[in-house]
């Protein structure tokens, strides 16, 4: 409202109250079709903090039950969550940024391709900025299904991946037995 008509702000008494101001930014992206009863990665992006800011983050898409994980790339620690949503967090500038990873599971039906929105709300106009263009980035997924039996050193499998440039990668492993621990 104030962006369209900046003169309206002068009519209100709260125009100088910057302490109670909130700022937000939306990042949009697209996803392809996702098969039924399937784990999927909606997006994985790295964001940097230009300055210290208290920010809350949410993601919306055409599917419910998404889990947004935020990892501090310098310490490797995940930001705490409440009810599968990241808690408001004081993001500070760091060397490697913060990785945002959004995952989900489809149920009985196929999830048709669509859009998602990542919203950041904070107390500063300088919120997190993406390390690359989100619109041009995509997630490539490769699923390998095999039967494994542990050998005498408790190694289930080993894969080598060759890349042509530095890249971030995510590995998701699931088993038919629910109480298996990985190291």
mmCIF file of C-alpha atoms in Angstrom:
data_model
loop_
_atom_site.group_PDB
_atom_site.id
_atom_site.type_symbol
_atom_site.label_atom_id
_atom_site.label_comp_id
_atom_site.label_asym_id
_atom_site.label_seq_id
_atom_site.Cartn_x
_atom_site.Cartn_y
_atom_site.Cartn_z
ATOM 1 C CA UNK A 1 0.000 0.000 0.000
ATOM 2 C CA UNK A 2 2.776 2.448 0.938
ATOM 3 C CA UNK A 3 4.855 1.428 -2.050
ATOM 4 C CA UNK A 4 2.037 2.357 -4.420
ATOM 5 C CA UNK A 5 1.209 5.599 -2.597
ATOM 6 C CA UNK A 6 4.203 6.759 -0.496
ATOM 7 C CA UNK A 7 2.363 9.926 0.527
ATOM 8 C CA UNK A 8 -0.025 7.877 2.696
ATOM 9 C CA UNK A 9 2.728 7.132 5.204
ATOM 10 C CA UNK A 10 2.901 10.818 6.235
ATOM 11 C CA UNK A 11 -0.699 10.620 7.475
ATOM 12 C CA UNK A 12 0.083 8.040 10.181
ATOM 13 C CA UNK A 13 1.827 8.520 13.525
ATOM 14 C CA UNK A 14 3.879 5.300 13.266
ATOM 15 C CA UNK A 15 5.907 6.475 10.258
ATOM 16 C CA UNK A 16 9.049 7.106 12.382
ATOM 17 C CA UNK A 17 8.697 3.921 14.500
ATOM 18 C CA UNK A 18 11.430 1.803 12.884
ATOM 19 C CA UNK A 19 11.766 -0.475 15.932
ATOM 20 C CA UNK A 20 8.391 -2.065 15.235
ATOM 21 C CA UNK A 21 8.854 -2.329 11.474
ATOM 22 C CA UNK A 22 8.943 -5.692 9.743
ATOM 23 C CA UNK A 23 10.504 -6.396 6.369
ATOM 24 C CA UNK A 24 9.979 -9.386 4.121
ATOM 25 C CA UNK A 25 11.245 -10.813 0.868
ATOM 26 C CA UNK A 26 9.820 -13.651 -1.231
ATOM 27 C CA UNK A 27 11.912 -16.025 -3.332
ATOM 28 C CA UNK A 28 10.001 -18.039 -5.927
ATOM 29 C CA UNK A 29 10.899 -21.197 -7.782
ATOM 30 C CA UNK A 30 9.395 -24.029 -9.803
ATOM 31 C CA UNK A 31 9.373 -27.786 -9.358
ATOM 32 C CA UNK A 32 8.578 -30.598 -11.754
ATOM 33 C CA UNK A 33 6.148 -33.508 -11.416
ATOM 34 C CA UNK A 34 6.774 -35.747 -8.415
ATOM 35 C CA UNK A 35 5.671 -39.380 -8.270
ATOM 36 C CA UNK A 36 3.264 -40.742 -5.663
ATOM 37 C CA UNK A 37 4.639 -42.180 -2.390
ATOM 38 C CA UNK A 38 8.024 -40.620 -2.965
ATOM 39 C CA UNK A 39 10.520 -38.590 -0.932
ATOM 40 C CA UNK A 40 11.622 -35.485 -2.818
ATOM 41 C CA UNK A 41 13.838 -32.469 -2.494
ATOM 42 C CA UNK A 42 11.917 -29.308 -3.359
ATOM 43 C CA UNK A 43 14.925 -26.993 -3.327
ATOM 44 C CA UNK A 44 18.377 -26.563 -1.862
ATOM 45 C CA UNK A 45 19.905 -23.094 -1.849
ATOM 46 C CA UNK A 46 22.704 -21.273 -0.085
ATOM 47 C CA UNK A 47 21.973 -17.833 1.383
ATOM 48 C CA UNK A 48 24.371 -15.289 2.848
ATOM 49 C CA UNK A 49 23.707 -12.779 5.615
ATOM 50 C CA UNK A 50 24.889 -9.251 4.737
ATOM 51 C CA UNK A 51 24.415 -8.165 8.371
ATOM 52 C CA UNK A 52 23.039 -9.529 11.621
ATOM 53 C CA UNK A 53 19.244 -9.872 11.520
ATOM 54 C CA UNK A 54 16.499 -11.779 13.344
ATOM 55 C CA UNK A 55 14.612 -13.651 10.601
ATOM 56 C CA UNK A 56 11.773 -16.136 10.470
ATOM 57 C CA UNK A 57 11.416 -18.313 7.374
ATOM 58 C CA UNK A 58 8.476 -20.201 5.860
ATOM 59 C CA UNK A 59 7.871 -22.106 2.643
ATOM 60 C CA UNK A 60 4.594 -22.686 0.807
ATOM 61 C CA UNK A 61 3.905 -24.989 -2.109
ATOM 62 C CA UNK A 62 1.148 -27.177 -3.530
ATOM 63 C CA UNK A 63 1.885 -29.929 -1.013
ATOM 64 C CA UNK A 64 1.564 -30.010 2.764
ATOM 65 C CA UNK A 65 4.008 -31.461 5.243
ATOM 66 C CA UNK A 66 7.166 -29.868 3.871
ATOM 67 C CA UNK A 67 10.200 -29.832 6.140
ATOM 68 C CA UNK A 68 12.536 -26.845 5.824
ATOM 69 C CA UNK A 69 16.003 -27.424 7.229
ATOM 70 C CA UNK A 70 18.521 -24.597 7.635
ATOM 71 C CA UNK A 71 22.178 -25.471 8.188
ATOM 72 C CA UNK A 72 24.920 -23.051 9.224
ATOM 73 C CA UNK A 73 27.638 -24.005 6.735
ATOM 74 C CA UNK A 74 30.459 -22.755 8.972
ATOM 75 C CA UNK A 75 29.558 -24.871 12.012
ATOM 76 C CA UNK A 76 27.567 -27.631 10.245
ATOM 77 C CA UNK A 77 24.781 -27.298 12.809
ATOM 78 C CA UNK A 78 21.090 -27.241 11.958
ATOM 79 C CA UNK A 79 18.959 -24.342 13.155
ATOM 80 C CA UNK A 80 16.410 -25.546 15.749
ATOM 81 C CA UNK A 81 12.822 -26.191 14.649
ATOM 82 C CA UNK A 82 9.404 -26.053 16.277
ATOM 83 C CA UNK A 83 6.722 -28.332 14.768
ATOM 84 C CA UNK A 84 8.876 -28.948 11.672
ATOM 85 C CA UNK A 85 9.343 -25.206 11.080
ATOM 86 C CA UNK A 86 12.582 -23.290 11.712
ATOM 87 C CA UNK A 87 12.502 -21.129 14.834
ATOM 88 C CA UNK A 88 13.098 -17.404 14.381
ATOM 89 C CA UNK A 89 16.876 -17.164 14.342
ATOM 90 C CA UNK A 90 19.517 -14.460 14.591
ATOM 91 C CA UNK A 91 21.431 -14.893 11.328
ATOM 92 C CA UNK A 92 24.941 -13.461 11.477
ATOM 93 C CA UNK A 93 27.390 -12.956 8.604
ATOM 94 C CA UNK A 94 29.627 -15.991 8.112
ATOM 95 C CA UNK A 95 32.052 -17.317 5.496
ATOM 96 C CA UNK A 96 30.079 -20.141 3.862
ATOM 97 C CA UNK A 97 26.487 -18.921 4.372
ATOM 98 C CA UNK A 98 23.412 -20.945 5.303
ATOM 99 C CA UNK A 99 21.999 -23.887 3.339
ATOM 100 C CA UNK A 100 18.203 -24.022 3.033
ATOM 101 C CA UNK A 101 16.975 -27.512 2.236
ATOM 102 C CA UNK A 102 13.265 -28.188 1.761
ATOM 103 C CA UNK A 103 12.110 -31.791 1.569
ATOM 104 C CA UNK A 104 8.782 -33.559 1.523
ATOM 105 C CA UNK A 105 6.902 -36.754 0.806
ATOM 106 C CA UNK A 106 4.041 -37.293 -1.575
ATOM 107 C CA UNK A 107 1.180 -39.500 -0.508
ATOM 108 C CA UNK A 108 -1.174 -41.396 -2.813
ATOM 109 C CA UNK A 109 -1.385 -38.941 -5.691
ATOM 110 C CA UNK A 110 1.169 -37.543 -8.083
ATOM 111 C CA UNK A 111 2.198 -33.965 -7.312
ATOM 112 C CA UNK A 112 1.914 -31.962 -10.520
ATOM 113 C CA UNK A 113 4.632 -29.465 -11.315
ATOM 114 C CA UNK A 114 4.097 -26.066 -9.780
ATOM 115 C CA UNK A 115 5.615 -23.191 -7.881
ATOM 116 C CA UNK A 116 6.917 -22.692 -4.375
ATOM 117 C CA UNK A 117 7.534 -19.585 -2.305
ATOM 118 C CA UNK A 118 10.208 -19.084 0.331
ATOM 119 C CA UNK A 119 9.337 -16.101 2.543
ATOM 120 C CA UNK A 120 11.736 -14.404 4.943
ATOM 121 C CA UNK A 121 10.414 -11.911 7.502
ATOM 122 C CA UNK A 122 12.870 -9.924 9.580
ATOM 123 C CA UNK A 123 13.615 -6.843 11.605
ATOM 124 C CA UNK A 124 16.027 -5.375 9.059
ATOM 125 C CA UNK A 125 15.649 -4.410 5.403
ATOM 126 C CA UNK A 126 18.827 -6.379 4.665
ATOM 127 C CA UNK A 127 17.597 -9.973 4.785
ATOM 128 C CA UNK A 128 19.408 -13.068 3.533
ATOM 129 C CA UNK A 129 20.477 -12.994 -0.107
ATOM 130 C CA UNK A 130 20.821 -16.064 -2.346
ATOM 131 C CA UNK A 131 24.340 -17.030 -3.394
ATOM 132 C CA UNK A 132 23.045 -17.658 -6.947
ATOM 133 C CA UNK A 133 19.919 -16.997 -8.999
ATOM 134 C CA UNK A 134 17.126 -19.180 -7.599
ATOM 135 C CA UNK A 135 15.038 -18.993 -10.774
ATOM 136 C CA UNK A 136 17.769 -20.671 -12.819
ATOM 137 C CA UNK A 137 18.749 -23.267 -10.228
ATOM 138 C CA UNK A 138 17.216 -26.690 -10.126
ATOM 139 C CA UNK A 139 17.475 -29.883 -8.155
ATOM 140 C CA UNK A 140 18.665 -33.022 -9.858
ATOM 141 C CA UNK A 141 17.739 -36.242 -8.140
ATOM 142 C CA UNK A 142 19.139 -39.693 -8.786
ATOM 143 C CA UNK A 143 17.453 -42.664 -7.112
ATOM 144 C CA UNK A 144 19.313 -45.930 -6.639
ATOM 145 C CA UNK A 145 17.312 -48.869 -5.287
ATOM 146 C CA UNK A 146 19.204 -51.995 -4.376
ATOM 147 C CA UNK A 147 19.286 -54.681 -1.723
ATOM 148 C CA UNK A 148 22.218 -54.400 0.653
ATOM 149 C CA UNK A 149 23.576 -56.636 3.350
ATOM 150 C CA UNK A 150 26.274 -55.312 5.671
ATOM 151 C CA UNK A 151 29.682 -56.897 5.379
ATOM 152 C CA UNK A 152 32.118 -57.607 8.227
ATOM 153 C CA UNK A 153 33.129 -53.899 8.571
ATOM 154 C CA UNK A 154 29.438 -52.849 8.656
ATOM 155 C CA UNK A 155 29.710 -51.019 5.337
ATOM 156 C CA UNK A 156 26.424 -51.174 3.459
ATOM 157 C CA UNK A 157 27.455 -49.475 0.225
ATOM 158 C CA UNK A 158 30.031 -47.160 -1.324
ATOM 159 C CA UNK A 159 29.608 -44.903 -4.363
ATOM 160 C CA UNK A 160 32.049 -42.562 -6.079
ATOM 161 C CA UNK A 161 30.768 -39.357 -7.633
ATOM 162 C CA UNK A 162 32.797 -37.377 -10.165
ATOM 163 C CA UNK A 163 31.984 -33.701 -10.644
ATOM 164 C CA UNK A 164 33.335 -31.159 -13.082
ATOM 165 C CA UNK A 165 33.015 -28.149 -10.728
ATOM 166 C CA UNK A 166 32.610 -27.439 -7.018
ATOM 167 C CA UNK A 167 29.042 -28.168 -5.992
ATOM 168 C CA UNK A 168 26.973 -28.806 -2.898
ATOM 169 C CA UNK A 169 25.310 -32.182 -2.687
ATOM 170 C CA UNK A 170 22.769 -33.876 -0.478
ATOM 171 C CA UNK A 171 22.451 -37.605 0.151
ATOM 172 C CA UNK A 172 19.229 -39.120 1.492
ATOM 173 C CA UNK A 173 19.278 -42.760 2.527
ATOM 174 C CA UNK A 174 16.291 -44.786 3.660
ATOM 175 C CA UNK A 175 15.952 -48.417 4.636
ATOM 176 C CA UNK A 176 13.116 -50.874 5.019
ATOM 177 C CA UNK A 177 14.042 -51.221 8.693
ATOM 178 C CA UNK A 178 13.108 -48.089 10.650
ATOM 179 C CA UNK A 179 15.666 -48.333 13.503
ATOM 180 C CA UNK A 180 18.834 -48.292 11.351
ATOM 181 C CA UNK A 181 21.463 -45.681 12.321
ATOM 182 C CA UNK A 182 23.973 -44.224 9.868
ATOM 183 C CA UNK A 183 27.378 -42.665 10.522
#
